[in-house]
Amino acid sequence: MIKFFRKIRQELLNQGKTIKYFKYAIGEIILVVIGILIALQINNWNEIKIENTLEIKLLKEISDNLNEDIIQLNLNIEKTSRFKGSFERVLNHLENKTQISESLKSDYSKIFGIGFGTFDSNDTGFESLKSIGINSIKNDKIRKEITLIYGVKYNSITNDISYYMGDIIESYSKFHTTLYGQFKINEAFKSAEPINLEKLQDNIAYKNYLKQIIFLLGTVEKRYIEAQDQIRSLDNLIIEELKSRK
């Protein structure tokens, strides 16, 4: 192609058609510039396509991570609620001085092994995003929420849970071990009952202990639910964004 254009220019010069030569040369330059601009535009389109593909991949990975966190929190909510329920039923049993039942014996056994789950978020998608650059996320609201969740809210969640769990463990270690010998517990810790039920029913300190644990477990449960709502809110934003990009 270059040889073809060069041949035309040479013929115009040989024929003494200088003006036509310059017009042709200018036209050739314009064509070259247009070709370069087209090539740059195509390259720009390809880069934008690659960036969009990467952004969508990161958003999907973060969404998957958020859903794993929601599942983890849901398990913690169920576990915390289950133990709180046992404490509430035992307290109600002692305050109303009702007859002990097999289900209550199961509830009593849970008092000796309070169960609660820790929270460890899955941040592989966020770490990938950080390595590439937070600004890879074009949607301002989603970018801000991702930064807020992983930079602030997750730390707040884990700190709050650790704080309340510490109070639960401290309360348990200070009080319940002093009453350990006053319960008949089976070897598998599946069942327990007071040796002297009437004495325990009149034990105000013990009932206050149960109330304290119920409050703390309820606070932890509430924090789990709040965290789950915050995470689900961000995930919904990402899902909507992915739908709009199809």
C-alpha positions as semicolon CSV with decimal commas, in nm:
position;residue;x (nm);y (nm);z (nm)
1;M;0,000;0,000;0,000
2;I;0,282;0,240;0,088
3;K;0,460;0,157;-0,239
4;F;0,134;0,225;-0,428
5;F;0,097;0,573;-0,274
6;R;0,465;0,646;-0,331
7;K;0,432;0,552;-0,701
8;I;0,138;0,791;-0,747
9;R;0,329;1,077;-0,583
10;Q;0,631;1,010;-0,801
11;E;0,421;1,016;-1,119
12;L;0,265;1,348;-1,019
13;L;0,611;1,498;-0,964
14;N;0,740;1,364;-1,297
15;Q;0,442;1,517;-1,473
16;G;0,508;1,853;-1,303
17;K;0,175;1,852;-1,129
18;T;0,309;2,005;-0,809
19;I;-0,021;2,137;-0,678
20;K;-0,192;1,801;-0,726
21;Y;0,108;1,639;-0,562
22;F;0,071;1,850;-0,248
23;K;-0,306;1,798;-0,239
24;Y;-0,252;1,426;-0,271
25;A;0,018;1,428;0,000
26;I;-0,210;1,619;0,236
27;G;-0,492;1,375;0,164
28;E;-0,257;1,085;0,232
29;I;-0,155;1,240;0,565
30;I;-0,521;1,284;0,659
31;L;-0,589;0,919;0,577
32;V;-0,292;0,809;0,789
33;V;-0,412;1,024;1,081
34;I;-0,765;0,884;1,050
35;G;-0,621;0,532;1,045
36;I;-0,420;0,605;1,361
37;L;-0,726;0,752;1,535
38;I;-0,935;0,449;1,442
39;A;-0,662;0,217;1,571
40;L;-0,641;0,413;1,897
41;Q;-1,020;0,402;1,936
42;I;-1,027;0,027;1,878
43;N;-0,747;-0,014;2,132
44;N;-0,941;0,205;2,377
45;W;-1,256;-0,006;2,327
46;N;-1,055;-0,322;2,393
47;E;-0,908;-0,175;2,713
48;I;-1,254;-0,068;2,834
49;K;-1,387;-0,417;2,759
50;I;-1,102;-0,576;2,955
51;E;-1,159;-0,337;3,248
52;N;-1,535;-0,407;3,249
53;T;-1,475;-0,782;3,238
54;L;-1,234;-0,759;3,532
55;E;-1,472;-0,534;3,728
56;I;-1,762;-0,775;3,679
57;K;-1,541;-1,067;3,785
58;L;-1,438;-0,883;4,104
59;L;-1,797;-0,786;4,184
60;K;-1,909;-1,147;4,143
61;E;-1,629;-1,269;4,371
62;I;-1,713;-1,009;4,636
63;S;-2,083;-1,102;4,610
64;D;-1,992;-1,470;4,662
65;N;-1,783;-1,373;4,966
66;L;-2,067;-1,166;5,110
67;N;-2,309;-1,456;5,072
68;E;-2,065;-1,685;5,255
69;D;-2,050;-1,427;5,535
70;I;-2,431;-1,409;5,547
71;I;-2,448;-1,790;5,582
72;Q;-2,183;-1,785;5,855
73;L;-2,370;-1,512;6,044
74;N;-2,699;-1,698;6,006
75;L;-2,547;-2,006;6,169
76;N;-2,418;-1,786;6,452
77;I;-2,761;-1,627;6,493
78;E;-2,927;-1,969;6,515
79;K;-2,670;-2,098;6,764
80;T;-2,684;-1,788;6,985
81;S;-3,064;-1,786;6,975
82;R;-3,075;-2,155;7,070
83;F;-2,858;-2,102;7,379
84;K;-3,041;-1,784;7,475
85;G;-3,367;-1,977;7,455
86;S;-3,232;-2,241;7,694
87;F;-3,128;-1,976;7,947
88;E;-3,469;-1,809;7,919
89;R;-3,654;-2,136;7,977
90;V;-3,438;-2,222;8,278
91;L;-3,493;-1,877;8,427
92;N;-3,868;-1,904;8,368
93;H;-3,865;-2,250;8,528
94;L;-3,686;-2,122;8,839
95;E;-3,892;-1,806;8,879
96;N;-4,227;-1,981;8,831
97;K;-4,115;-2,292;9,025
98;T;-4,251;-2,533;8,767
99;Q;-4,179;-2,904;8,752
100;I;-3,855;-3,005;8,581
101;S;-3,889;-3,191;8,252
102;E;-3,656;-3,378;8,018
103;S;-3,643;-3,079;7,783
104;L;-3,549;-2,856;8,078
105;K;-3,273;-3,097;8,171
106;S;-3,139;-3,048;7,819
107;D;-3,162;-2,671;7,867
108;Y;-2,975;-2,696;8,197
109;S;-2,695;-2,887;8,025
110;K;-2,645;-2,599;7,778
111;I;-2,574;-2,364;8,069
112;F;-2,250;-2,555;8,126
113;G;-2,129;-2,508;7,771
114;I;-2,245;-2,177;7,628
115;G;-2,219;-2,189;7,251
116;F;-2,149;-1,895;7,026
117;G;-1,978;-1,858;6,695
118;T;-1,696;-1,625;6,601
119;F;-1,708;-1,421;6,283
120;D;-1,428;-1,437;6,028
121;S;-1,520;-1,266;5,703
122;N;-1,412;-1,398;5,363
123;D;-1,227;-1,109;5,200
124;T;-1,051;-1,275;4,905
125;G;-1,247;-1,065;4,655
126;F;-1,172;-0,743;4,843
127;E;-0,802;-0,828;4,861
128;S;-0,799;-0,884;4,484
129;L;-0,972;-0,551;4,437
130;K;-0,716;-0,374;4,657
131;S;-0,428;-0,519;4,456
132;I;-0,579;-0,383;4,134
133;G;-0,717;-0,058;4,274
134;I;-1,043;0,034;4,448
135;N;-1,125;0,271;4,162
136;S;-1,171;-0,032;3,937
137;I;-1,530;-0,025;4,068
138;K;-1,703;0,243;3,859
139;N;-2,025;0,267;4,063
140;D;-1,950;0,529;4,332
141;K;-2,208;0,399;4,581
142;I;-2,089;0,039;4,556
143;R;-1,724;0,142;4,580
144;K;-1,793;0,347;4,896
145;E;-2,001;0,067;5,054
146;I;-1,735;-0,196;4,981
147;T;-1,469;0,026;5,139
148;L;-1,696;0,093;5,438
149;I;-1,787;-0,273;5,494
150;Y;-1,434;-0,413;5,471
151;G;-1,252;-0,113;5,613
152;V;-1,478;-0,021;5,905
153;K;-1,792;-0,229;5,962
154;Y;-1,628;-0,574;5,966
155;N;-1,376;-0,455;6,226
156;S;-1,660;-0,306;6,430
157;I;-1,854;-0,633;6,412
158;T;-1,565;-0,852;6,525
159;N;-1,466;-0,607;6,801
160;D;-1,822;-0,588;6,934
161;I;-1,865;-0,966;6,928
162;S;-1,529;-1,019;7,102
163;Y;-1,622;-0,763;7,367
164;Y;-1,958;-0,920;7,452
165;M;-1,824;-1,273;7,433
166;G;-1,551;-1,168;7,676
167;D;-1,820;-1,047;7,917
168;I;-2,006;-1,377;7,883
169;I;-1,695;-1,584;7,952
170;E;-1,596;-1,364;8,245
171;S;-1,943;-1,384;8,396
172;Y;-1,951;-1,760;8,347
173;S;-1,608;-1,819;8,502
174;K;-1,680;-1,598;8,803
175;F;-2,015;-1,741;8,895
176;H;-2,111;-2,072;8,742
177;T;-1,808;-2,272;8,852
178;T;-1,909;-2,210;9,215
179;L;-2,236;-2,397;9,149
180;Y;-2,089;-2,675;8,938
181;G;-2,112;-2,931;9,222
182;Q;-2,478;-2,852;9,280
183;F;-2,588;-3,012;8,953
184;K;-2,619;-3,372;8,845
185;I;-2,477;-3,393;8,492
186;N;-2,462;-3,696;8,266
187;E;-2,126;-3,792;8,116
188;A;-2,204;-3,662;7,767
189;F;-2,327;-3,325;7,901
190;K;-2,658;-3,384;7,724
191;S;-2,862;-3,358;8,040
192;A;-2,830;-3,178;8,374
193;E;-3,053;-3,102;8,671
194;P;-3,015;-2,928;9,007
195;I;-2,944;-3,157;9,302
196;N;-3,152;-2,926;9,524
197;L;-3,409;-2,755;9,298
198;E;-3,585;-2,564;9,578
199;K;-3,258;-2,410;9,692
200;L;-3,172;-2,303;9,337
201;Q;-3,519;-2,156;9,289
202;D;-3,454;-1,926;9,586
203;N;-3,103;-1,835;9,469
204;I;-3,142;-1,473;9,357
205;A;-2,775;-1,441;9,255
206;Y;-2,809;-1,738;9,022
207;K;-3,122;-1,599;8,859
208;N;-2,949;-1,262;8,815
209;Y;-2,660;-1,445;8,649
210;L;-2,904;-1,605;8,405
211;K;-3,057;-1,264;8,330
212;Q;-2,713;-1,118;8,262
213;I;-2,622;-1,397;8,021
214;I;-2,959;-1,368;7,846
215;F;-2,898;-0,995;7,798
216;L;-2,545;-1,049;7,663
217;L;-2,650;-1,331;7,428
218;G;-2,940;-1,114;7,309
219;T;-2,698;-0,827;7,238
220;V;-2,467;-1,058;7,043
221;E;-2,763;-1,198;6,849
222;K;-2,879;-0,844;6,765
223;R;-2,529;-0,749;6,647
224;Y;-2,516;-1,055;6,421
225;I;-2,853;-0,960;6,269
226;E;-2,744;-0,597;6,214
227;A;-2,425;-0,716;6,045
228;Q;-2,618;-0,955;5,825
229;D;-2,853;-0,674;5,717
230;Q;-2,558;-0,446;5,630
231;I;-2,390;-0,717;5,426
232;R;-2,710;-0,813;5,248
233;S;-2,770;-0,446;5,159
234;L;-2,431;-0,426;4,984
235;D;-2,486;-0,758;4,809
236;N;-2,820;-0,635;4,674
237;L;-2,647;-0,327;4,528
238;I;-2,390;-0,551;4,356
239;I;-2,658;-0,785;4,222
240;E;-2,847;-0,491;4,071
241;E;-2,527;-0,357;3,916
242;L;-2,443;-0,695;3,761
243;K;-2,795;-0,721;3,618
244;S;-2,759;-0,378;3,455
245;R;-2,430;-0,482;3,295
246;K;-2,569;-0,786;3,111
